[in-house]
Coordinates of C-alpha atoms in Angstrom, one line a residue:
X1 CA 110.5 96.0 109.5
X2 CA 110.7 97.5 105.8
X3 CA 109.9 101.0 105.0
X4 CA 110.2 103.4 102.0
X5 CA 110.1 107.4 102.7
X6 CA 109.7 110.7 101.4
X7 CA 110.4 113.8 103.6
X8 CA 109.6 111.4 106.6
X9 CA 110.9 107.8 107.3
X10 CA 108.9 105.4 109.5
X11 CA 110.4 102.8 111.9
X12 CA 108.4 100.4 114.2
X13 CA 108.9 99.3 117.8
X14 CA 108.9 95.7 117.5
X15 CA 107.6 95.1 121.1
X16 CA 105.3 98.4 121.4
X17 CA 104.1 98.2 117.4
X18 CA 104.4 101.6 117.2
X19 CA 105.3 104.1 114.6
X20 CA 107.8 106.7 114.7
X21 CA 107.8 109.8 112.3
X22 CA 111.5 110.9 112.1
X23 CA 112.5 113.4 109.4
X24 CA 115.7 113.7 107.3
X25 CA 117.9 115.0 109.9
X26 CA 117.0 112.6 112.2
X27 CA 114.7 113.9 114.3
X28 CA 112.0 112.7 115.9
X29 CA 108.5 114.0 115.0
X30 CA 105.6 111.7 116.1
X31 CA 105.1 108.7 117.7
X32 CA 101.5 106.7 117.5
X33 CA 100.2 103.2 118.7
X34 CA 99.7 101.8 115.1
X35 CA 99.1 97.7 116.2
X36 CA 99.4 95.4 118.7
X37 CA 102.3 93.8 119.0
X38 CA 105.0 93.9 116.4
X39 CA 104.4 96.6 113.4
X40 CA 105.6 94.4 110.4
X41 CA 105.9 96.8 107.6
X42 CA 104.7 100.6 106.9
X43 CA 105.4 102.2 103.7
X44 CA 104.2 106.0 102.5
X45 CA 101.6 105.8 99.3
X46 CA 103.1 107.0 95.6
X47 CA 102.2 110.3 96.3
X48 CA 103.3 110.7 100.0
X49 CA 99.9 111.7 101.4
X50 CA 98.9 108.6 103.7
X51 CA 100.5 105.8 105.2
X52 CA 100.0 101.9 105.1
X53 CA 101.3 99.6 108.1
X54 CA 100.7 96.2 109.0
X55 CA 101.7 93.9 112.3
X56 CA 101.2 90.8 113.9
X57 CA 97.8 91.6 114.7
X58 CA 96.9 90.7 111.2
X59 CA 95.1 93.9 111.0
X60 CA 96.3 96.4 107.8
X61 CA 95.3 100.0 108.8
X62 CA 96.0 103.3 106.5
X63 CA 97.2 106.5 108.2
X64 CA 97.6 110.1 107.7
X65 CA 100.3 112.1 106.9
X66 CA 99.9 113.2 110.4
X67 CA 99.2 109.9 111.8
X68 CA 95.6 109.6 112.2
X69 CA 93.6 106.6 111.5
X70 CA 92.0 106.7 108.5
X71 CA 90.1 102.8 108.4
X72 CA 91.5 99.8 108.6
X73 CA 91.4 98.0 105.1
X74 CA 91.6 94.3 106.5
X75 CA 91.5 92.7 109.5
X76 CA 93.2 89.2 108.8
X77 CA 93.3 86.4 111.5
X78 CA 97.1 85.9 111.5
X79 CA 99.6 88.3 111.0
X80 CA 100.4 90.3 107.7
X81 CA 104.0 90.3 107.1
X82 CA 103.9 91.9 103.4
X83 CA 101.8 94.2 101.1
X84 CA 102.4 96.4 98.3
X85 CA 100.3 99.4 98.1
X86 CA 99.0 101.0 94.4
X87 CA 96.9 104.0 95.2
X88 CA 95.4 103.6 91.6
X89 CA 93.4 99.6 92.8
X90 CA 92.9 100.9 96.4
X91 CA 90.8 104.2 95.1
X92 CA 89.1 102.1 92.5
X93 CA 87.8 99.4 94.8
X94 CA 86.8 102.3 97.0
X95 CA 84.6 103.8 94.3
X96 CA 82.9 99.9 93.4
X97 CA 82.7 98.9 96.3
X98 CA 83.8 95.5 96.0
X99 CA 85.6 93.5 98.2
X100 CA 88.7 92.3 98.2
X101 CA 90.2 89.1 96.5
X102 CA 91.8 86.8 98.4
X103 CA 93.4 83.4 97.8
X104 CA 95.3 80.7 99.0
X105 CA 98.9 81.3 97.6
X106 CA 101.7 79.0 99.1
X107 CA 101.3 75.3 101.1
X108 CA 103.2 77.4 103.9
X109 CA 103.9 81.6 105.3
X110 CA 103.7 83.6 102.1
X111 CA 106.8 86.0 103.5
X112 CA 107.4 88.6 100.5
X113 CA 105.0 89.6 97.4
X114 CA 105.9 92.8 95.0
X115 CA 103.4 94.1 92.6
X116 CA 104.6 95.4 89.1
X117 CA 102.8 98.8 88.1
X118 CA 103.6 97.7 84.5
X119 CA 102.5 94.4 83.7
X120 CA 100.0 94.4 87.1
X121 CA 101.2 91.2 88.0
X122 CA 102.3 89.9 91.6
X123 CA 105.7 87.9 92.5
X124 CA 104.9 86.0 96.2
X125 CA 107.5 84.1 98.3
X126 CA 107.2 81.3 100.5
X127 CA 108.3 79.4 103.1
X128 CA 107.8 76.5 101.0
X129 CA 110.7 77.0 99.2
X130 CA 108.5 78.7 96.4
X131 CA 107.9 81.7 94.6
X132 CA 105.0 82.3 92.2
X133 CA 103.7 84.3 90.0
X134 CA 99.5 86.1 89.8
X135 CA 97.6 88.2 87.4
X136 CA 95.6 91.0 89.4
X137 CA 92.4 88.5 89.5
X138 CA 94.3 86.2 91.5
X139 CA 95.2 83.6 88.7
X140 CA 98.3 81.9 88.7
X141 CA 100.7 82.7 85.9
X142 CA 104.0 80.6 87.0
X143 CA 104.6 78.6 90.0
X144 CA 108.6 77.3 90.3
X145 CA 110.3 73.9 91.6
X146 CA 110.8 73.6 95.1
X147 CA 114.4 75.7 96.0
X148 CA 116.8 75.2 98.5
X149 CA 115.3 77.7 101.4
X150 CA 112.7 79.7 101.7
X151 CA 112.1 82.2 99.7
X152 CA 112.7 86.0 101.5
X153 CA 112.9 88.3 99.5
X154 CA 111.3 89.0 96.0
X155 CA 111.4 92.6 93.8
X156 CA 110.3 93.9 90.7
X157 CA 112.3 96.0 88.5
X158 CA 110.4 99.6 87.8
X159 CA 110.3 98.5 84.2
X160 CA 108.2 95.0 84.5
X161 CA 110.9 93.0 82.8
X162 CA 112.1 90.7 85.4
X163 CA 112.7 90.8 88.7
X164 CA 114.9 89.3 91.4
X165 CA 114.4 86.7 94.4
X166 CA 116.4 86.3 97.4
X167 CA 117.1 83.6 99.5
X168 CA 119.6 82.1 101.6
X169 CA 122.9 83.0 100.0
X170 CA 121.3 83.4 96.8
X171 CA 120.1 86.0 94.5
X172 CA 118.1 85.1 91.6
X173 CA 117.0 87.0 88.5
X174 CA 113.7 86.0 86.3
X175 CA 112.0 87.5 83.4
X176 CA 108.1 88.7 83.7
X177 CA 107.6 85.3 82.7
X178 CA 109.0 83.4 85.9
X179 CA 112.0 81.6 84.4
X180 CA 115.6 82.7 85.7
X181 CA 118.1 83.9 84.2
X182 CA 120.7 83.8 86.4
X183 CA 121.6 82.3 90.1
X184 CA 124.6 83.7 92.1
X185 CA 125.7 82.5 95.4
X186 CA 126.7 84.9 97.5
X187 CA 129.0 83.3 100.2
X188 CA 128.0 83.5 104.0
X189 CA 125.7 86.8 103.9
X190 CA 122.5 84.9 105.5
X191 CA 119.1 85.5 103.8
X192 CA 118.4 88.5 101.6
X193 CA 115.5 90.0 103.2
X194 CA 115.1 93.2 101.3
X195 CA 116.0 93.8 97.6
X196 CA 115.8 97.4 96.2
X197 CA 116.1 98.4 92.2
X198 CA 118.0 101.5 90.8
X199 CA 114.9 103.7 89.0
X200 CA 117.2 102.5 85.5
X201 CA 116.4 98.6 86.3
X202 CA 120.1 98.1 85.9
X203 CA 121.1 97.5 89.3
X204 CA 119.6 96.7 92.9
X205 CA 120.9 96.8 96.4
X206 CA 120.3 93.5 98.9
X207 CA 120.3 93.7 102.4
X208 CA 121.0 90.5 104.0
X209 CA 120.4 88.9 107.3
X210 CA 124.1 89.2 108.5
X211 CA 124.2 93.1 108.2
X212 CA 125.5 92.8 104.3
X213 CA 124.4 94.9 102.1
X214 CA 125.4 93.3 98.4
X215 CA 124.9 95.7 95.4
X216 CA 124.6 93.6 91.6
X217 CA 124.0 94.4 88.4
X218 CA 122.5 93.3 85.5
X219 CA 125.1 92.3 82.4
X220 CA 124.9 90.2 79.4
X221 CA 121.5 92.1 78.1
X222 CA 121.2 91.6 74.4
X223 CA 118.6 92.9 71.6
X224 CA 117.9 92.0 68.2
X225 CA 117.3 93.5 64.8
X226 CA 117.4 93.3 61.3
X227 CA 120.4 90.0 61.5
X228 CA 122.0 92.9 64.0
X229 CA 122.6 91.5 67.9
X230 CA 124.0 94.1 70.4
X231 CA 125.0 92.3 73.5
X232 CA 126.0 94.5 76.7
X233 CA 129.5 93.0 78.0
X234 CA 130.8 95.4 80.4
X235 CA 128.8 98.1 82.2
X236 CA 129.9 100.5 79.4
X237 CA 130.6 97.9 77.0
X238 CA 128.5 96.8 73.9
X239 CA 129.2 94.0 71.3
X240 CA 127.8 94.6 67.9
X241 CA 127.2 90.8 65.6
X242 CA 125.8 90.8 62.2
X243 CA 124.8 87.4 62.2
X244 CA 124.6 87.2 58.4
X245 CA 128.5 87.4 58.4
X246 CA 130.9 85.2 60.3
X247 CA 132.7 87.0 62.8
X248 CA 131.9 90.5 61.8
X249 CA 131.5 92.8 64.9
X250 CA 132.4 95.7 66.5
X251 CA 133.4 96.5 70.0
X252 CA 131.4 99.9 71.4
X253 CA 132.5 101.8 74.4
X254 CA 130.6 104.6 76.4
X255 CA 132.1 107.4 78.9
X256 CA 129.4 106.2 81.5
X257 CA 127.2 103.3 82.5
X258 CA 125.2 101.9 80.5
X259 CA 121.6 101.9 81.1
X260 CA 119.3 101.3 78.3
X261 CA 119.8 99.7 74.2
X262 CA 117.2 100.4 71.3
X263 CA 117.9 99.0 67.7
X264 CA 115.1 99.1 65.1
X265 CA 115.5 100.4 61.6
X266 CA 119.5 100.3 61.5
X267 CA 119.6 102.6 64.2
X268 CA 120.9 101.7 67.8
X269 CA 119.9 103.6 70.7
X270 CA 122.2 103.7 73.8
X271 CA 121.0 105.2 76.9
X272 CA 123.9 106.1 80.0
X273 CA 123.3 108.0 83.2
X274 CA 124.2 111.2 81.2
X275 CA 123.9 110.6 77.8
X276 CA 122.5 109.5 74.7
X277 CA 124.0 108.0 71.4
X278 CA 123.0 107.5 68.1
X279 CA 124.9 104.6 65.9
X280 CA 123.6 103.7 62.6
X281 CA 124.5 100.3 61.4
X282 CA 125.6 102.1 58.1
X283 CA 129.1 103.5 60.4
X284 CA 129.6 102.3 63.6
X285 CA 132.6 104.6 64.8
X286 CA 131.2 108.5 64.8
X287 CA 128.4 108.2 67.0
X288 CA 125.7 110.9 67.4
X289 CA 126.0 112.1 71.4
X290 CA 123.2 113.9 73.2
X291 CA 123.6 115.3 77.2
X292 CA 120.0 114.1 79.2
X293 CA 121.4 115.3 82.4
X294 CA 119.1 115.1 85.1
X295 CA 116.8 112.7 83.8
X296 CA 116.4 108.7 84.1
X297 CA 116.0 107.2 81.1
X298 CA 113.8 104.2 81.8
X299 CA 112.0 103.9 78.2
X300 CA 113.2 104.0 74.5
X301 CA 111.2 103.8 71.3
X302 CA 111.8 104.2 67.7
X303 CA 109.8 104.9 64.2
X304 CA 112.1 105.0 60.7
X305 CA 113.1 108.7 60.8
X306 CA 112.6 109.6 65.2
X307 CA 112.5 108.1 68.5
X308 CA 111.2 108.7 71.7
X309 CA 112.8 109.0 75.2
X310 CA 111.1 109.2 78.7
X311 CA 111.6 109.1 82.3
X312 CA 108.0 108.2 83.3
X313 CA 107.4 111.4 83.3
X314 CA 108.0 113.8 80.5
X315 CA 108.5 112.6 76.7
X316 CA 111.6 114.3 74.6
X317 CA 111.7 113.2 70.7
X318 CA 114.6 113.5 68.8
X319 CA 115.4 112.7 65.6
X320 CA 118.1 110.4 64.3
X321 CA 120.4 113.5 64.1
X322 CA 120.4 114.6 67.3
X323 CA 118.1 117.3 67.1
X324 CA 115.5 117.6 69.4
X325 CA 111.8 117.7 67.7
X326 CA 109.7 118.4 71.2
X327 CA 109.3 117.8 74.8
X328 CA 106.1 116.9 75.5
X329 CA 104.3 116.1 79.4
X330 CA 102.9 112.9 80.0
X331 CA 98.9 114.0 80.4
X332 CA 96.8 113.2 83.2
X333 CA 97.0 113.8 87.1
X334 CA 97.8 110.3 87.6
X335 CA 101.2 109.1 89.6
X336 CA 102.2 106.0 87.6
X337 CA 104.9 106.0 85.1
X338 CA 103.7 105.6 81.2
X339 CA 105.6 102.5 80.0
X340 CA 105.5 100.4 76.8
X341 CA 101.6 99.8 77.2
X342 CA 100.8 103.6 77.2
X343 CA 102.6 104.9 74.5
X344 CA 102.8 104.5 70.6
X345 CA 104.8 106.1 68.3
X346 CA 105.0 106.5 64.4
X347 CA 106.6 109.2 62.1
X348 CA 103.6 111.5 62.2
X349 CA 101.7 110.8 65.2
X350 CA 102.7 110.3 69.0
X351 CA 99.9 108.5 71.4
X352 CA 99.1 108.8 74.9
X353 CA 97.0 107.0 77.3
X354 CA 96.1 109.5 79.6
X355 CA 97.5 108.6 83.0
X356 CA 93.9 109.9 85.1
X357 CA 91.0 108.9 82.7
X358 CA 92.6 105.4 81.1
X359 CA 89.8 105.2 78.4
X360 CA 91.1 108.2 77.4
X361 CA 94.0 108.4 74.4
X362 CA 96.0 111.8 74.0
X363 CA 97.3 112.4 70.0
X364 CA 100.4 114.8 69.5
X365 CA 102.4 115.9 66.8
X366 CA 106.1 114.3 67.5
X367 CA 107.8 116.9 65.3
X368 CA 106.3 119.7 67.2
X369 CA 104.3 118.4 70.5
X370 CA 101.5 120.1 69.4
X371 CA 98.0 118.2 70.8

């Protein structure tokens, strides 16, 4: 059984399908028939305040924070092994009253599906040997050759840009497109059943049938500017090319890993777990350096005289000096993360979709926060 958790974490009986309520110090809470037979999956909404299981009686049922029945959103007639739950698409088919799509998606099981907040697209997993890709309409946007085994495991990263697929032995990672990037074998750890991404999309944590638990991150990254390439070669490693010169580059190193790179308008943002610097192409070797202690960096934009930083959350804007302009909160009551879609910045204004009413687009001064 999978499970995410906030103050509670939930763990199934396999025979029984029941759930169990046990807080972070290991105690038991509550205890509640949720299914008969197995309880496949349960996993708390985004903002903690209900509860979505699903078993091998094909029925998915939504629960309380205290575990009461709140309706059962499908009743299929074989069981549900996966589901991803966005509070934003359950509350708005709610509100139309439509019913749900559903389509045939593999030749065989579908065992693992993700959704991706960001671009709102689905990854699925067969045991076909397949995984695919779907808009939110239930169109397919990439389908790929038949693999070894069956596909297990499959994850989005928390930004949208790729995402990873495990199998047996073997960990893939693809862009938002579908096409991989990379293939590792892993040895004799069984299939991956359950792949996890750091909130930086830098790293993720597998869990494999065998009791293995393999940790991998994401190297080789590169982005492009102005005849300028920055390829990441260590965790806290950069390689600056000018590819109008032969064999020009420079070599830059951080304190701490590395989790995010910028370059627009001869300026190169880096991002680490503590830190920010500021290079401009014109001198590579002093460095502006900010502290953004307690905060994950997760997005980066730039105009010609400021940039942006966020954690999903709250928006800081600096200027290529390292002065800080404004902080400013992302509006809206919503839970999501803004990401490359919702925001737009320039050197006078900064835009905002708001997070609650999406038709709705926020304006703010960058060099002051000012609405």
């Amino acid at each position: 059984m999978s499970s995410r958790w906030g103050n509670f974490k939930e763990n199934g009986n396999v025979r029984s399908g029941r759930i169990h309520f046990v807080n972070k110090m290991g105690k038991l809470e509550k205890s509640f028939d949720a299914h008969k037979g197995a309880a496949l999956q349960a996993r708390w909404s985004p903002d903690g305040t209900g509860l979505l299981s699903c078993g091998e009686d094909g029925a998915v049922k939504l629960w309380s924070r205290n575990g009461m029945l709140r309706s059962v959103i499908a009743q299929m007639p074989s069981p549900v092994y996966w589901y991803f739950y966005t509070h934003q698409y359950y509350t708005l088919r709610l509100y139309l009253q439509s019913p749900p799509l559903k389509w045939k998606a593999h030749d065989a099981i579908v065992i693992c599906c993700d959704w991706s907040l960001v671009s709102e697209h689905i990854v699925t997993g067969g045991e076909d040997c397949k995984f695919k890709i779907w808009d939110r309409f239930g169109r397919n946007l990439f389908a790929s050759v038949v693999c070894d085994f069956p596909i297990s495991s499959v994850a989005w990263s928390p930004n949208g840009q790729c995402f990873a697929v495990g199998s047996q032995n073997i960990l893939r990672l693809c862009d938002k497109a579908g096409w991989p990037h990379s293939l590792e074998k892993l040895g004799s750890g069984g299939s991956l059943l359950s792949l996890c991404w750091f909130d930086d999309a830098t790293q993720l944590v597998a869990g494999s049938g065998s009791g293995q638990v393999i940790h991998a991150q994401i190297v080789g990254r590169t982005v492009e500017s102005g005849g300028l390439e920055v390829v990441q070669t260590k965790r806290n490693m950069l390689e600056v090319r000018d590819l109008n010169v032969d064999l020009a580059q420079e070599t830059l190193e951080t304190r701490d890993r590395i989790t995010h790179t910028s370059l627009a308008h001869n300026q190169l943002i880096v991002v680490t777990t503590s830190q920010l610097y500021i290079y401009s192409s014109k001198n590579w070797n002093t460095p502006v350096i900010v502290d953004v202690k307690d905060k994950t960096i997760a997005l980066v934009q730039q105009a010609s005289r400021l940039f942006l930083v966020s954690d999903g959350q709250t928006v800081l804007v600096f200027n290529y000096d390292g002065r800080s302009l404004c902080e400013v909160k992302v509006p809206g009551n919503g839970t999501s993360n803004i990401s490359e879609k919702t925001i737009a910045l320039s050197n006078d204004v900064l835009a905002i979709r708001d997070r609650g009413e999406t038709s709705t687009i926020c304006f703010f001064d960058p060099t002051s926060g000012r609405a």
